[in-house]
mmCIF file of C-alpha atoms in Angstrom:
data_model
loop_
_atom_site.group_PDB
_atom_site.id
_atom_site.type_symbol
_atom_site.label_atom_id
_atom_site.label_comp_id
_atom_site.label_asym_id
_atom_site.label_seq_id
_atom_site.Cartn_x
_atom_site.Cartn_y
_atom_site.Cartn_z
ATOM 1 C CA MET A 1 125.486 152.025 29.733
ATOM 2 C CA GLU A 2 128.727 150.932 29.011
ATOM 3 C CA LEU A 3 129.432 147.267 29.684
ATOM 4 C CA LYS A 4 132.184 147.991 32.617
ATOM 5 C CA ASP A 5 128.850 149.809 34.266
ATOM 6 C CA LEU A 6 126.492 147.163 33.890
ATOM 7 C CA SER A 7 129.361 144.966 35.486
ATOM 8 C CA SER A 8 130.451 146.799 38.261
ATOM 9 C CA ASN A 9 126.363 146.888 39.204
ATOM 10 C CA TRP A 10 126.237 142.995 38.257
ATOM 11 C CA LYS A 11 129.202 142.454 41.052
ATOM 12 C CA LYS A 12 127.154 144.975 44.088
ATOM 13 C CA LEU A 13 124.544 143.640 43.530
ATOM 14 C CA GLN A 14 124.972 140.796 43.869
ATOM 15 C CA ALA A 15 127.359 141.601 47.730
ATOM 16 C CA THR A 16 123.986 143.074 48.481
ATOM 17 C CA LEU A 17 122.893 139.561 48.382
ATOM 18 C CA LYS A 18 125.454 137.626 49.687
ATOM 19 C CA LYS A 19 124.953 139.597 52.825
ATOM 20 C CA ASP A 20 121.001 139.916 52.982
ATOM 21 C CA THR A 21 121.546 135.317 53.096
ATOM 22 C CA THR A 22 123.921 135.731 55.883
ATOM 23 C CA ARG A 23 121.353 136.959 58.717
ATOM 24 C CA PRO A 24 119.047 134.017 60.223
ATOM 25 C CA PRO A 25 115.467 134.124 59.870
ATOM 26 C CA LYS A 26 113.282 135.753 61.976
ATOM 27 C CA ARG A 27 110.853 134.174 64.122
ATOM 28 C CA LYS A 28 107.921 132.484 63.594
ATOM 29 C CA ALA A 29 105.146 134.815 66.376
ATOM 30 C CA SER A 30 104.235 130.756 67.726
ATOM 31 C CA GLU A 31 108.387 131.001 69.171
ATOM 32 C CA ASP A 32 107.267 133.707 71.300
ATOM 33 C CA PHE A 33 106.331 130.981 74.369
ATOM 34 C CA LEU A 34 110.690 129.960 74.566
ATOM 35 C CA GLN A 35 110.314 132.296 78.196
ATOM 36 C CA PRO A 36 112.401 133.640 80.099
ATOM 37 C CA ARG A 37 115.014 134.785 78.227
ATOM 38 C CA ARG A 38 118.522 134.294 80.902
ATOM 39 C CA ASN A 39 121.625 135.461 79.326
ATOM 40 C CA GLY A 40 120.897 136.694 75.707
ATOM 41 C CA VAL A 41 119.425 133.256 74.647
ATOM 42 C CA LYS A 42 115.077 131.789 75.015
ATOM 43 C CA HIS A 43 114.992 128.604 76.557
ATOM 44 C CA ARG A 44 112.022 126.329 76.373
ATOM 45 C CA LYS A 45 109.104 126.910 79.444
ATOM 46 C CA ALA A 46 109.596 123.251 81.231
ATOM 47 C CA GLU A 47 106.612 121.611 81.354
ATOM 48 C CA PRO A 48 104.992 120.737 85.065
ATOM 49 C CA SER A 49 106.027 117.790 86.634
ATOM 50 C CA PRO A 50 102.969 115.621 87.397
ATOM 51 C CA ARG A 51 102.911 115.813 91.367
ATOM 52 C CA LYS A 52 102.560 113.308 92.912
ATOM 53 C CA ARG A 53 98.872 112.149 95.320
ATOM 54 C CA ARG A 54 98.929 113.529 98.728
ATOM 55 C CA LEU A 55 96.942 111.305 100.996
ATOM 56 C CA GLU A 56 93.813 112.978 101.886
ATOM 57 C CA THR A 57 93.289 113.165 105.885
ATOM 58 C CA ALA A 58 90.848 114.118 108.548
ATOM 59 C CA LYS A 59 91.996 116.815 108.879
ATOM 60 C CA ASP A 60 92.534 118.145 104.999
ATOM 61 C CA ARG A 61 88.842 116.813 104.752
ATOM 62 C CA ARG A 62 87.006 118.923 108.038
ATOM 63 C CA SER A 63 89.335 122.227 106.556
ATOM 64 C CA THR A 64 87.311 121.151 103.133
ATOM 65 C CA ARG A 65 83.732 121.065 104.768
ATOM 66 C CA LYS A 66 84.619 124.338 106.831
ATOM 67 C CA MET A 67 85.027 125.798 103.517
ATOM 68 C CA GLY A 68 81.873 125.011 101.607
ATOM 69 C CA ALA A 69 79.302 124.231 103.600
ATOM 70 C CA ALA A 70 77.485 126.885 105.678
ATOM 71 C CA SER A 71 76.341 124.281 107.917
ATOM 72 C CA SER A 72 79.201 122.254 109.353
ATOM 73 C CA ARG A 73 80.056 121.916 112.773
ATOM 74 C CA PRO A 74 83.475 122.778 114.093
ATOM 75 C CA SER A 75 82.657 121.112 116.821
ATOM 76 C CA GLU A 76 81.361 117.551 115.825
ATOM 77 C CA LYS A 77 82.354 114.852 117.774
ATOM 78 C CA THR A 78 84.599 112.234 116.352
ATOM 79 C CA PRO A 79 83.111 108.908 115.426
ATOM 80 C CA SER A 80 83.356 106.073 115.953
ATOM 81 C CA ALA A 81 84.761 103.406 113.292
ATOM 82 C CA SER A 82 80.921 102.205 113.234
ATOM 83 C CA LEU A 83 79.281 104.328 112.577
ATOM 84 C CA ALA A 84 82.716 106.690 110.091
ATOM 85 C CA LEU A 85 81.672 103.231 108.988
ATOM 86 C CA TRP A 86 77.598 103.012 108.610
ATOM 87 C CA ALA A 87 78.052 106.837 107.677
ATOM 88 C CA GLU A 88 80.902 105.575 104.515
ATOM 89 C CA ASP A 89 78.386 103.422 103.001
ATOM 90 C CA ASN A 90 75.037 105.325 103.124
ATOM 91 C CA ASP A 91 77.712 108.769 102.119
ATOM 92 C CA ILE A 92 75.871 110.843 104.876
ATOM 93 C CA PRO A 93 77.387 112.612 107.585
ATOM 94 C CA ALA A 94 78.353 111.057 110.562
ATOM 95 C CA GLU A 95 76.749 114.081 113.085
ATOM 96 C CA ASP A 96 73.189 113.912 111.199
ATOM 97 C CA ILE A 97 72.958 110.062 111.649
ATOM 98 C CA VAL A 98 74.175 110.688 115.611
ATOM 99 C CA ALA A 99 70.581 113.177 115.344
ATOM 100 C CA ALA A 100 68.343 111.467 113.441
ATOM 101 C CA TYR A 101 69.199 108.036 115.443
ATOM 102 C CA GLY A 102 69.051 109.482 118.314
ATOM 103 C CA ILE A 103 72.728 107.500 118.897
ATOM 104 C CA SER A 104 75.893 108.129 120.577
ATOM 105 C CA SER A 105 78.084 109.413 118.271
ATOM 106 C CA LYS A 106 80.445 106.363 120.389
ATOM 107 C CA ARG A 107 77.749 103.550 118.919
ATOM 108 C CA THR A 108 79.918 100.317 118.119
ATOM 109 C CA SER A 109 77.980 98.794 116.225
ATOM 110 C CA ILE A 110 76.077 99.141 112.864
ATOM 111 C CA PRO A 111 72.741 101.374 113.264
ATOM 112 C CA ASP A 112 70.819 99.970 110.199
ATOM 113 C CA THR A 113 71.736 96.172 111.056
ATOM 114 C CA LYS A 114 68.234 94.038 111.995
ATOM 115 C CA ASP A 115 69.853 93.850 116.243
ATOM 116 C CA ALA A 116 70.441 96.375 118.302
ATOM 117 C CA GLY A 117 74.266 95.864 119.386
ATOM 118 C CA ASP A 118 76.592 92.960 118.405
ATOM 119 C CA LYS A 119 77.109 89.730 118.813
ATOM 120 C CA ILE A 120 79.999 89.043 122.098
ATOM 121 C CA ASN A 121 80.868 86.256 121.677
ATOM 122 C CA GLU A 122 78.912 84.942 119.559
ATOM 123 C CA GLY A 123 80.613 82.237 117.041
ATOM 124 C CA LEU A 124 79.875 82.717 113.392
ATOM 125 C CA SER A 125 76.440 85.178 112.283
ATOM 126 C CA ALA A 126 74.208 82.953 110.992
ATOM 127 C CA THR A 127 72.606 86.228 109.447
ATOM 128 C CA ALA A 128 75.975 88.377 108.081
ATOM 129 C CA GLU A 129 77.618 87.727 104.970
ATOM 130 C CA ALA A 130 81.873 87.843 103.925
ATOM 131 C CA GLY A 131 81.889 88.485 100.738
ATOM 132 C CA LYS A 132 85.247 88.756 99.160
ATOM 133 C CA TYR A 133 86.923 91.163 101.597
ATOM 134 C CA ILE A 134 86.617 90.306 104.982
ATOM 135 C CA ALA A 135 88.263 92.171 108.355
ATOM 136 C CA LEU A 136 90.650 90.223 111.451
ATOM 137 C CA ASP A 137 91.663 92.057 114.978
ATOM 138 C CA CYS A 138 92.404 89.603 118.088
ATOM 139 C CA GLU A 139 93.193 90.668 121.643
ATOM 140 C CA MET A 140 95.624 89.401 123.758
ATOM 141 C CA VAL A 141 95.983 88.445 126.983
ATOM 142 C CA GLY A 142 99.993 87.980 129.212
ATOM 143 C CA VAL A 143 100.737 84.629 129.883
ATOM 144 C CA GLY A 144 103.835 82.840 132.247
ATOM 145 C CA PRO A 145 106.477 83.789 133.927
ATOM 146 C CA ASP A 146 107.166 87.333 131.590
ATOM 147 C CA PRO A 147 103.325 88.101 130.870
ATOM 148 C CA ALA A 148 105.205 90.982 129.430
ATOM 149 C CA ASN A 149 106.644 89.100 126.539
ATOM 150 C CA ASP A 150 104.282 86.622 125.810
ATOM 151 C CA SER A 151 100.992 86.400 125.247
ATOM 152 C CA ALA A 152 98.134 84.346 123.989
ATOM 153 C CA LEU A 153 94.722 84.079 121.664
ATOM 154 C CA ALA A 154 91.949 85.789 124.229
ATOM 155 C CA ARG A 155 89.568 86.903 121.450
ATOM 156 C CA VAL A 156 89.005 86.669 117.514
ATOM 157 C CA SER A 157 87.064 89.218 115.876
ATOM 158 C CA ILE A 158 86.387 89.109 111.984
ATOM 159 C CA VAL A 159 83.824 91.564 109.610
ATOM 160 C CA ASN A 160 82.854 92.058 106.374
ATOM 161 C CA TYR A 161 83.915 95.065 103.335
ATOM 162 C CA HIS A 162 80.686 96.976 105.257
ATOM 163 C CA GLY A 163 82.296 96.534 109.034
ATOM 164 C CA HIS A 164 78.859 94.251 109.711
ATOM 165 C CA GLN A 165 80.024 91.128 112.530
ATOM 166 C CA LEU A 166 81.039 87.393 110.914
ATOM 167 C CA TYR A 167 82.577 86.510 113.577
ATOM 168 C CA ASP A 168 83.162 87.083 117.372
ATOM 169 C CA SER A 169 84.896 84.520 120.362
ATOM 170 C CA PHE A 170 86.189 84.882 122.964
ATOM 171 C CA VAL A 171 89.284 82.058 123.503
ATOM 172 C CA LEU A 172 90.281 80.180 126.099
ATOM 173 C CA PRO A 173 94.505 80.130 126.486
ATOM 174 C CA LYS A 174 96.614 76.490 126.548
ATOM 175 C CA GLU A 175 98.481 78.761 128.726
ATOM 176 C CA GLN A 176 97.983 79.972 131.780
ATOM 177 C CA ILE A 177 96.817 83.850 132.071
ATOM 178 C CA THR A 178 99.306 85.901 134.401
ATOM 179 C CA ASP A 179 98.033 89.011 133.060
ATOM 180 C CA TYR A 180 95.028 89.893 132.061
ATOM 181 C CA ARG A 181 95.480 92.870 130.258
ATOM 182 C CA THR A 182 91.539 94.113 130.984
ATOM 183 C CA HIS A 183 92.607 98.219 130.704
ATOM 184 C CA VAL A 184 93.924 97.460 126.745
ATOM 185 C CA SER A 185 92.722 94.566 125.464
ATOM 186 C CA GLY A 186 88.976 94.231 127.663
ATOM 187 C CA ILE A 187 89.570 90.607 128.498
ATOM 188 C CA THR A 188 88.559 89.491 132.023
ATOM 189 C CA PRO A 189 87.732 85.766 134.209
ATOM 190 C CA ALA A 190 83.666 86.370 133.247
ATOM 191 C CA LEU A 191 84.785 86.582 129.816
ATOM 192 C CA LEU A 192 86.643 83.225 129.015
ATOM 193 C CA ARG A 193 83.742 81.166 131.582
ATOM 194 C CA THR A 194 82.502 81.395 127.671
ATOM 195 C CA ALA A 195 85.642 81.287 125.520
ATOM 196 C CA ARG A 196 86.008 78.574 123.480
ATOM 197 C CA SER A 197 88.944 76.419 122.642
ATOM 198 C CA LEU A 198 91.700 77.146 120.162
ATOM 199 C CA GLU A 199 90.772 74.424 118.217
ATOM 200 C CA VAL A 200 87.001 75.329 117.188
ATOM 201 C CA VAL A 201 88.573 78.856 116.938
ATOM 202 C CA GLN A 202 90.897 78.103 114.975
ATOM 203 C CA ALA A 203 88.331 75.813 112.560
ATOM 204 C CA ASP A 204 86.157 78.519 112.325
ATOM 205 C CA VAL A 205 88.161 81.597 111.526
ATOM 206 C CA ALA A 206 90.055 79.025 108.933
ATOM 207 C CA LYS A 207 86.842 78.883 106.859
ATOM 208 C CA LEU A 208 85.927 82.076 107.309
ATOM 209 C CA LEU A 209 89.622 83.039 105.171
ATOM 210 C CA ASP A 210 89.356 79.964 102.782
ATOM 211 C CA GLY A 211 89.409 82.299 99.375
ATOM 212 C CA LYS A 212 88.602 85.508 100.949
ATOM 213 C CA ILE A 213 90.470 89.151 100.424
ATOM 214 C CA LEU A 214 92.369 89.433 104.207
ATOM 215 C CA VAL A 215 92.638 93.330 105.580
ATOM 216 C CA GLY A 216 94.121 93.610 108.999
ATOM 217 C CA HIS A 217 96.941 95.523 110.503
ATOM 218 C CA ALA A 218 100.007 93.846 110.982
ATOM 219 C CA VAL A 219 97.331 90.791 109.904
ATOM 220 C CA ARG A 220 100.876 88.852 109.792
ATOM 221 C CA ASN A 221 100.705 88.716 114.419
ATOM 222 C CA ASP A 222 97.461 88.197 114.170
ATOM 223 C CA LEU A 223 98.060 84.537 112.211
ATOM 224 C CA ASP A 224 101.310 83.586 114.469
ATOM 225 C CA ALA A 225 98.750 83.769 117.184
ATOM 226 C CA LEU A 226 95.450 81.931 115.549
ATOM 227 C CA MET A 227 98.274 79.436 114.197
ATOM 228 C CA LEU A 228 97.201 79.479 110.922
ATOM 229 C CA GLY A 229 98.163 81.156 107.088
ATOM 230 C CA HIS A 230 96.842 82.506 104.794
ATOM 231 C CA PRO A 231 98.506 83.653 100.710
ATOM 232 C CA LYS A 232 100.537 86.542 101.070
ATOM 233 C CA ARG A 233 98.540 87.846 97.902
ATOM 234 C CA ASP A 234 94.958 88.188 99.021
ATOM 235 C CA ILE A 235 96.967 90.154 102.465
ATOM 236 C CA ARG A 236 96.242 93.597 102.370
ATOM 237 C CA ASP A 237 97.520 95.022 105.791
ATOM 238 C CA THR A 238 97.513 98.492 106.853
ATOM 239 C CA SER A 239 100.399 98.489 108.846
ATOM 240 C CA ARG A 240 102.985 98.073 105.721
ATOM 241 C CA TYR A 241 101.266 100.666 103.208
ATOM 242 C CA PRO A 242 103.720 103.070 101.984
ATOM 243 C CA ALA A 243 101.315 106.277 102.338
ATOM 244 C CA PHE A 244 99.946 105.215 105.590
ATOM 245 C CA ARG A 245 103.478 104.706 106.551
ATOM 246 C CA GLN A 246 104.912 107.967 105.329
ATOM 247 C CA LEU A 247 101.889 109.372 107.929
ATOM 248 C CA ALA A 248 104.427 107.993 110.579
ATOM 249 C CA GLY A 249 107.962 108.904 108.823
ATOM 250 C CA GLY A 250 108.609 105.861 107.444
ATOM 251 C CA LYS A 251 108.093 103.395 110.259
ATOM 252 C CA THR A 252 105.188 101.500 111.337
ATOM 253 C CA PRO A 253 102.218 103.803 112.149
ATOM 254 C CA SER A 254 100.073 102.604 114.956
ATOM 255 C CA LEU A 255 96.381 101.959 113.523
ATOM 256 C CA LYS A 256 95.279 104.386 116.838
ATOM 257 C CA LYS A 257 96.858 106.736 114.936
ATOM 258 C CA LEU A 258 96.101 106.301 111.399
ATOM 259 C CA ALA A 259 92.371 106.520 112.542
ATOM 260 C CA LYS A 260 92.657 109.421 114.006
ATOM 261 C CA GLU A 261 94.577 110.901 110.489
ATOM 262 C CA VAL A 262 93.277 109.354 107.767
ATOM 263 C CA LEU A 263 89.327 108.837 109.260
ATOM 264 C CA GLY A 264 89.367 111.026 112.244
ATOM 265 C CA VAL A 265 88.078 108.419 113.845
ATOM 266 C CA GLU A 266 88.804 107.539 117.687
ATOM 267 C CA ILE A 267 89.592 104.448 118.953
ATOM 268 C CA GLN A 268 91.354 102.770 122.024
ATOM 269 C CA SER A 269 91.175 105.660 124.049
ATOM 270 C CA GLY A 270 90.112 102.877 126.573
ATOM 271 C CA GLU A 271 89.647 98.787 126.478
ATOM 272 C CA HIS A 272 90.073 98.025 123.003
ATOM 273 C CA SER A 273 87.599 95.756 120.842
ATOM 274 C CA SER A 274 88.356 93.575 118.578
ATOM 275 C CA VAL A 275 85.553 94.100 116.497
ATOM 276 C CA GLU A 276 85.424 98.144 117.108
ATOM 277 C CA ASP A 277 89.092 97.941 115.540
ATOM 278 C CA ALA A 278 88.676 95.799 112.185
ATOM 279 C CA ARG A 279 85.853 98.184 111.367
ATOM 280 C CA ALA A 280 88.164 100.301 111.425
ATOM 281 C CA THR A 281 90.905 98.671 109.643
ATOM 282 C CA MET A 282 88.447 97.853 106.871
ATOM 283 C CA LEU A 283 87.693 101.825 106.429
ATOM 284 C CA LEU A 284 91.407 102.226 106.374
ATOM 285 C CA PHE A 285 91.829 100.391 103.239
ATOM 286 C CA ARG A 286 88.526 101.191 101.909
ATOM 287 C CA ARG A 287 89.887 104.847 101.513
ATOM 288 C CA GLU A 288 92.982 103.802 99.913
ATOM 289 C CA LYS A 289 91.150 100.384 97.899
ATOM 290 C CA SER A 290 92.641 102.268 94.652
ATOM 291 C CA GLY A 291 96.175 102.206 96.350
ATOM 292 C CA PHE A 292 96.105 99.229 97.538
ATOM 293 C CA ASP A 293 94.916 97.500 94.304
ATOM 294 C CA LYS A 294 97.995 99.668 92.543
ATOM 295 C CA GLU A 295 100.800 98.269 95.602
ATOM 296 C CA HIS A 296 99.016 94.922 94.442
ATOM 297 C CA LEU A 297 99.701 95.161 90.945
ATOM 298 C CA LYS A 298 103.252 96.021 90.809
ATOM 299 C CA ARG A 299 104.181 93.118 93.619
ATOM 300 C CA TRP A 300 102.162 90.186 92.159
ATOM 301 C CA ALA A 301 101.290 91.542 87.911
ATOM 302 C CA SER A 302 104.674 89.018 86.965
ATOM 303 C CA LYS A 303 104.402 86.889 89.708
ATOM 304 C CA PRO A 304 102.654 83.245 88.605
ATOM 305 C CA LYS A 305 99.581 82.228 91.294
ATOM 306 C CA GLY A 306 101.550 80.006 94.056
ATOM 307 C CA ALA A 307 105.597 81.595 93.905
ATOM 308 C CA GLU A 308 103.423 82.914 97.836
ATOM 309 C CA ALA A 309 103.212 79.420 98.728
ATOM 310 C CA ASN A 310 106.564 78.508 98.573
ATOM 311 C CA GLY A 311 108.092 81.875 99.772
ATOM 312 C CA ALA A 312 105.984 81.195 103.001
ATOM 313 C CA SER A 313 107.457 77.738 103.485
ATOM 314 C CA LEU A 314 110.471 77.974 102.760
ATOM 315 C CA SER A 315 110.638 81.436 105.574
ATOM 316 C CA LYS A 316 108.940 78.300 107.486
ATOM 317 C CA LYS A 317 111.733 76.172 107.062
ATOM 318 C CA ARG A 318 114.317 79.269 108.124
ATOM 319 C CA GLY A 319 111.833 79.776 111.081
ATOM 320 C CA LYS A 320 112.958 76.608 112.424
ATOM 321 C CA LYS A 321 116.210 76.241 111.460
ATOM 322 C CA LYS A 322 115.639 79.644 114.294
ATOM 323 C CA LYS A 323 114.290 78.144 116.844
ATOM 324 C CA ALA A 324 116.539 74.982 116.996
ATOM 325 C CA LYS A 325 119.826 77.302 117.648
ATOM 326 C CA LYS A 326 117.636 78.817 120.494
#
């Protein structure tokens, strides 16, 4: 072969090699998940974003039971808060407890306690232990010339984590009662004949509150009526819990609404019971305890203990200034 032919062939080979190197490398089989193809370009699939935790309601639980258990009763009666608490503690459906004990679904006392029922106006319980968490609820009466707007404390009830009654007392208001609000409060003139003074009740409740986590619904109203304070970091208020407020469109939900929708419990259908309402509040807290703990950590983790005391004293000063202006 002549030199000029060799040179010519070499040039052709170089041109071919150059064309091959300009081609894009083939995709690896592992990259085939880059789908779907849009406008001729493959895009990586986005990772699914984690869903926000949805609050489970009583309606959701009923639907689950209907699908998962043939023995569920669609016509089961709505239990009281007391019965619902006992059922949850013992992991037994409320309707089965009703059948086993032959009791009403509306029973407002704890079935496994020594006493057949709660002791109304007992004062401090001689048997129940407080524990770390206590729930408080109060009943009010109307006083003075404008009873629709002016209220005074008439009953205080406190229960422990299991709903056992720690304290129950009627309170004799210092002001003249002009509306007993019996249809709501359940308070009558006869009941207040054995009522304790506000000073005695304040002292009893203050002892129970000391060092405890206080659970309540709009509990600041109850504390104001008692004229007692409590550290903000030790309060768990079901009216302010974000997941519960969502059920009311971001507004403050009523305790009755939360009991019905979250617990499947009927309360306040007639005269209120502060013991029963305290139990409903405690059960709401227990259902969402992990959520309450997260909210508490978010708010207080970076704040030293005692920080809320300064805020409380400041708010009291402001409150006094406001009152002085009126």
